Tab-separated table of C-alpha atoms and ligand atoms in Angstrom:
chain	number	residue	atom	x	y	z
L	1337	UNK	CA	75.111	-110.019	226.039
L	1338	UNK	CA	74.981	-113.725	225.798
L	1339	UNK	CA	78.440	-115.641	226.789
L	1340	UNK	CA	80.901	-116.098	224.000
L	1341	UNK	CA	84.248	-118.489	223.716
L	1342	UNK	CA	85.946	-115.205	225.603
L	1343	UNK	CA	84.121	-115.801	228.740
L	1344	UNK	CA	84.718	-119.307	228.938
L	1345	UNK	CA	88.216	-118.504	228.700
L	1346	UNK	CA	88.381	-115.966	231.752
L	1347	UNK	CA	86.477	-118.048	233.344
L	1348	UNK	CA	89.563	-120.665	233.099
L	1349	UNK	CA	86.961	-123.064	231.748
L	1350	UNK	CA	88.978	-123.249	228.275
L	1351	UNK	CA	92.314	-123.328	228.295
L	1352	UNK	CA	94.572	-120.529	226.589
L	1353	UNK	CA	98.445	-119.450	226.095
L	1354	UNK	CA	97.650	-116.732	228.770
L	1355	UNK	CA	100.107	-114.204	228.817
L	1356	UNK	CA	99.150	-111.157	230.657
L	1357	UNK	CA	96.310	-110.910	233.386
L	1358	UNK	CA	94.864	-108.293	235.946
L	1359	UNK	CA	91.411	-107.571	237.607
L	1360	UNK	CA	90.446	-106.091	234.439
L	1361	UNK	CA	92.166	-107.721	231.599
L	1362	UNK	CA	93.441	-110.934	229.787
L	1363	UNK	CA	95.684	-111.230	227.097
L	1364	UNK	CA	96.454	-114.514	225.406
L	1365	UNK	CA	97.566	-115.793	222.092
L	1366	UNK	CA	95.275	-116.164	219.457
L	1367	UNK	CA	94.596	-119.999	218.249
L	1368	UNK	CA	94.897	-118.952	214.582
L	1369	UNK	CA	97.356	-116.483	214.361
L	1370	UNK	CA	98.802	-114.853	211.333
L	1371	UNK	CA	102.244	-114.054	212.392
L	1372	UNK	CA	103.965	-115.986	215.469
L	1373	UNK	CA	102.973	-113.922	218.717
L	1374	UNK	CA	99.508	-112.741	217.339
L	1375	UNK	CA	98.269	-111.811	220.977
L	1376	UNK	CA	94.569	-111.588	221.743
L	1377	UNK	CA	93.955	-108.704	224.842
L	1378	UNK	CA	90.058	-108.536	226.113
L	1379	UNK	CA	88.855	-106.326	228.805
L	1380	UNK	CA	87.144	-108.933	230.988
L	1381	UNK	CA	83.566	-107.111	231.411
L	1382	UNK	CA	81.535	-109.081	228.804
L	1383	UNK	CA	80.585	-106.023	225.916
L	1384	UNK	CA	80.695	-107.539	222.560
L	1385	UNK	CA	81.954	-103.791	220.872
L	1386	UNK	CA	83.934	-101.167	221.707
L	1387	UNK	CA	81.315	-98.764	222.022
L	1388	UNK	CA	79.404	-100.203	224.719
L	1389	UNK	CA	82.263	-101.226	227.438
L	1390	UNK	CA	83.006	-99.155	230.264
L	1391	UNK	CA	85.029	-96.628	230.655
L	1392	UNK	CA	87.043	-98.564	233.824
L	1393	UNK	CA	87.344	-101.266	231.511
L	1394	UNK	CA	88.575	-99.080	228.503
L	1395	UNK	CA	91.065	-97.673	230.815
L	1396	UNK	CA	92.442	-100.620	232.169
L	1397	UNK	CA	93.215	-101.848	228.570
L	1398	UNK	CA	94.718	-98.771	227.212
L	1399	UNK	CA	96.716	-98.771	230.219
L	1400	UNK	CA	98.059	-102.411	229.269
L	1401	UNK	CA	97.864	-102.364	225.631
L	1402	UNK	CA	101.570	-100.800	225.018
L	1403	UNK	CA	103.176	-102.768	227.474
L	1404	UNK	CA	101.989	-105.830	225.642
L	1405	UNK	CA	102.865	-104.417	222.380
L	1406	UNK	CA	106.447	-104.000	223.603
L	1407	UNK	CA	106.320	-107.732	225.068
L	1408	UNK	CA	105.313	-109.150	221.901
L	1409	UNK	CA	107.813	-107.650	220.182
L	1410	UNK	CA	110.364	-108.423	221.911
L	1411	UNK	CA	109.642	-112.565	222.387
L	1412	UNK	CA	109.401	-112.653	218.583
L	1413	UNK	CA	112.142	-109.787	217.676
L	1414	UNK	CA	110.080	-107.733	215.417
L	1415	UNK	CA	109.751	-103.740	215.058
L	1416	UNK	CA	106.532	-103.700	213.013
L	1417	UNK	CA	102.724	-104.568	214.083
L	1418	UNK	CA	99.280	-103.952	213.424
L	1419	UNK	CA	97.151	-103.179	216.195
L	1420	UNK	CA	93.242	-104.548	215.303
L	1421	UNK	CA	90.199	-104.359	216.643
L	1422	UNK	CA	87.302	-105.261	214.801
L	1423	UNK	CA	83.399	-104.306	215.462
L	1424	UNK	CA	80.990	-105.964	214.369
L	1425	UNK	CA	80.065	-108.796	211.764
L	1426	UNK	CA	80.367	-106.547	208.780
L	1427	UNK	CA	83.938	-105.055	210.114
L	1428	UNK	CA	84.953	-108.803	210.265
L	1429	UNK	CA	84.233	-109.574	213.858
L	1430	UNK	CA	83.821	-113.251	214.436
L	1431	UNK	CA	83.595	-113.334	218.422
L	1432	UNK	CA	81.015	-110.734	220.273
L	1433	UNK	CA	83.211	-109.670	223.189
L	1434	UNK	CA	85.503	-107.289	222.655
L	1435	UNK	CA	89.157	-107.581	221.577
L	1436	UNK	CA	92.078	-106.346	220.483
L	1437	UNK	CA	94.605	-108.130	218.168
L	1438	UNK	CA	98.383	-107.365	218.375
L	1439	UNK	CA	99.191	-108.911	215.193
L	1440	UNK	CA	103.536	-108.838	214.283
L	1441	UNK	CA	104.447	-107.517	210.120
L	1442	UNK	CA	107.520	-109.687	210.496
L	1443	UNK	CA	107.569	-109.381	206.781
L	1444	UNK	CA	105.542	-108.092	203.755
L	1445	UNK	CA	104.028	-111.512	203.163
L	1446	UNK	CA	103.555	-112.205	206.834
L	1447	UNK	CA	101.273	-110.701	209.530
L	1448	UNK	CA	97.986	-108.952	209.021
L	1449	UNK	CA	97.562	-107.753	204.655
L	1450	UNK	CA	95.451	-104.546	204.316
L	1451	UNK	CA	93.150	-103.200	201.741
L	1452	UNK	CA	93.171	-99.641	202.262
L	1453	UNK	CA	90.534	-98.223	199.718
L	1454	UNK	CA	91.499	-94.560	200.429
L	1455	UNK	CA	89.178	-91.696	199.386
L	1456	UNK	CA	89.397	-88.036	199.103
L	1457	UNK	CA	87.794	-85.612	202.001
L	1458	UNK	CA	85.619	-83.508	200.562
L	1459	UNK	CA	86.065	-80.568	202.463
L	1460	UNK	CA	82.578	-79.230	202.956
L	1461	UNK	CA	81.316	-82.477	203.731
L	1462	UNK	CA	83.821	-82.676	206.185
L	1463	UNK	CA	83.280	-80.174	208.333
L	1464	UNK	CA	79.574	-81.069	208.471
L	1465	UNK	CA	81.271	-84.797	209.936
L	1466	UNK	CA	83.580	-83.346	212.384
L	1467	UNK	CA	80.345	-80.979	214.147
L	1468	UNK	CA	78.376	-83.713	214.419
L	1469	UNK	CA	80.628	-86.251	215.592
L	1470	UNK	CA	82.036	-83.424	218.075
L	1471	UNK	CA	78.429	-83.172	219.365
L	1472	UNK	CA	77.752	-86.929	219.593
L	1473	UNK	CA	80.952	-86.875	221.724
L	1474	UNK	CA	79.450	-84.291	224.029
L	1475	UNK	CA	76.503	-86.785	224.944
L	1476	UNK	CA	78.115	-89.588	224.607
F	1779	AMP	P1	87.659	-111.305	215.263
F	1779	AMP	O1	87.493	-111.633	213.810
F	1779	AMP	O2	88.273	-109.938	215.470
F	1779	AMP	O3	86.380	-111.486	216.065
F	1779	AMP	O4	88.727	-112.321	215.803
F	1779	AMP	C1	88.472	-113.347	216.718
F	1779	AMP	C2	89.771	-114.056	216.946
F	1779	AMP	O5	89.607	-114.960	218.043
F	1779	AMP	C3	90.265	-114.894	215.756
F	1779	AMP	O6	91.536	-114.420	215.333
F	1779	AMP	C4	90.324	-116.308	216.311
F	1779	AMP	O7	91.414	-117.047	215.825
F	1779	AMP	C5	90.440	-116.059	217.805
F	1779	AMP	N1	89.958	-117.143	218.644
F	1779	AMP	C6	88.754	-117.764	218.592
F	1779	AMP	N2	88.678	-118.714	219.537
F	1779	AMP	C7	89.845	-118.674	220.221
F	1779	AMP	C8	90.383	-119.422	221.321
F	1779	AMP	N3	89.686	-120.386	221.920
F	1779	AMP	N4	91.623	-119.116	221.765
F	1779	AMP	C9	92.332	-118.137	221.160
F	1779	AMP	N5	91.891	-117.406	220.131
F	1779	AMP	C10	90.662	-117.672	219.648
């Protein structure tokens, strides 16, 4: 995977409002945030999705990730947030190495807005879904 702004960050070669770090993980605030305390947390192996990072590394975040939630929301006294990750350039993903965004609802107009194009689950369908994704998990 070829460096993004993410590594250059870790890397303490571009500054950042760093507020957590470990062997594993950074967590700083994001330079264009949509609700005061929008916190950026990146595993620091360089995978640009999800899917490919490791499971050390995806352990080492999800061990993290609440405790920053709870930080965040207490330095900027709010009980509502939106936890995003995005994947890809057609899921809105603008930087290649993965991230989560803590993002505070402070308010309806504030924070992260959501279109939520809900469907019904065909039923039939979805059991054909659920086997194969159960199997993919197997050999995953
Ligand atoms: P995404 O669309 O999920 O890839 O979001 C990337 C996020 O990285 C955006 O919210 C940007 O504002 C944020 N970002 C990009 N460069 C920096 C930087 N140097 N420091 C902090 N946040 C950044």
């Amino acid at each position: 995977m070829s460096q993004t702004i993410f590594s250059r960050i870790i890397k303490g070669e571009i500054p950042c409002h760093k507020v957590y770090e470990d062997q594993h993980v950074l967590a700083f605030l994001d330079v264009s945030p949509l609700a005061p305390g929008h916190t950026l947390v990146i595993p620091k192996e360089e995978k640009a999705t999800l899917d490919q990072l490791s499971d050390e590394s995806a352990a080492a975040v999800g061990r993290v990730l609440p405790r920053i939630c709870r930080a965040v929301m207490k330095a900027t006294n709010t009980t509502a947030y939106n936890l995003l990750q995005n994947n890809g350039p057609a899921a809105h993903q603008a930087v290649f190495h993965v991230h989560f965004h803590i993002i505070p609802k402070p308010s309806e107009s504030n924070g992260l807005g959501i279109h939520w194009p809900a469907t019904k689950l065909d039923h039939a369908e979805g059991t054909k879904l659920a086997n194969a994704i159960a199997a993919a998990i197997v050999k995953a």
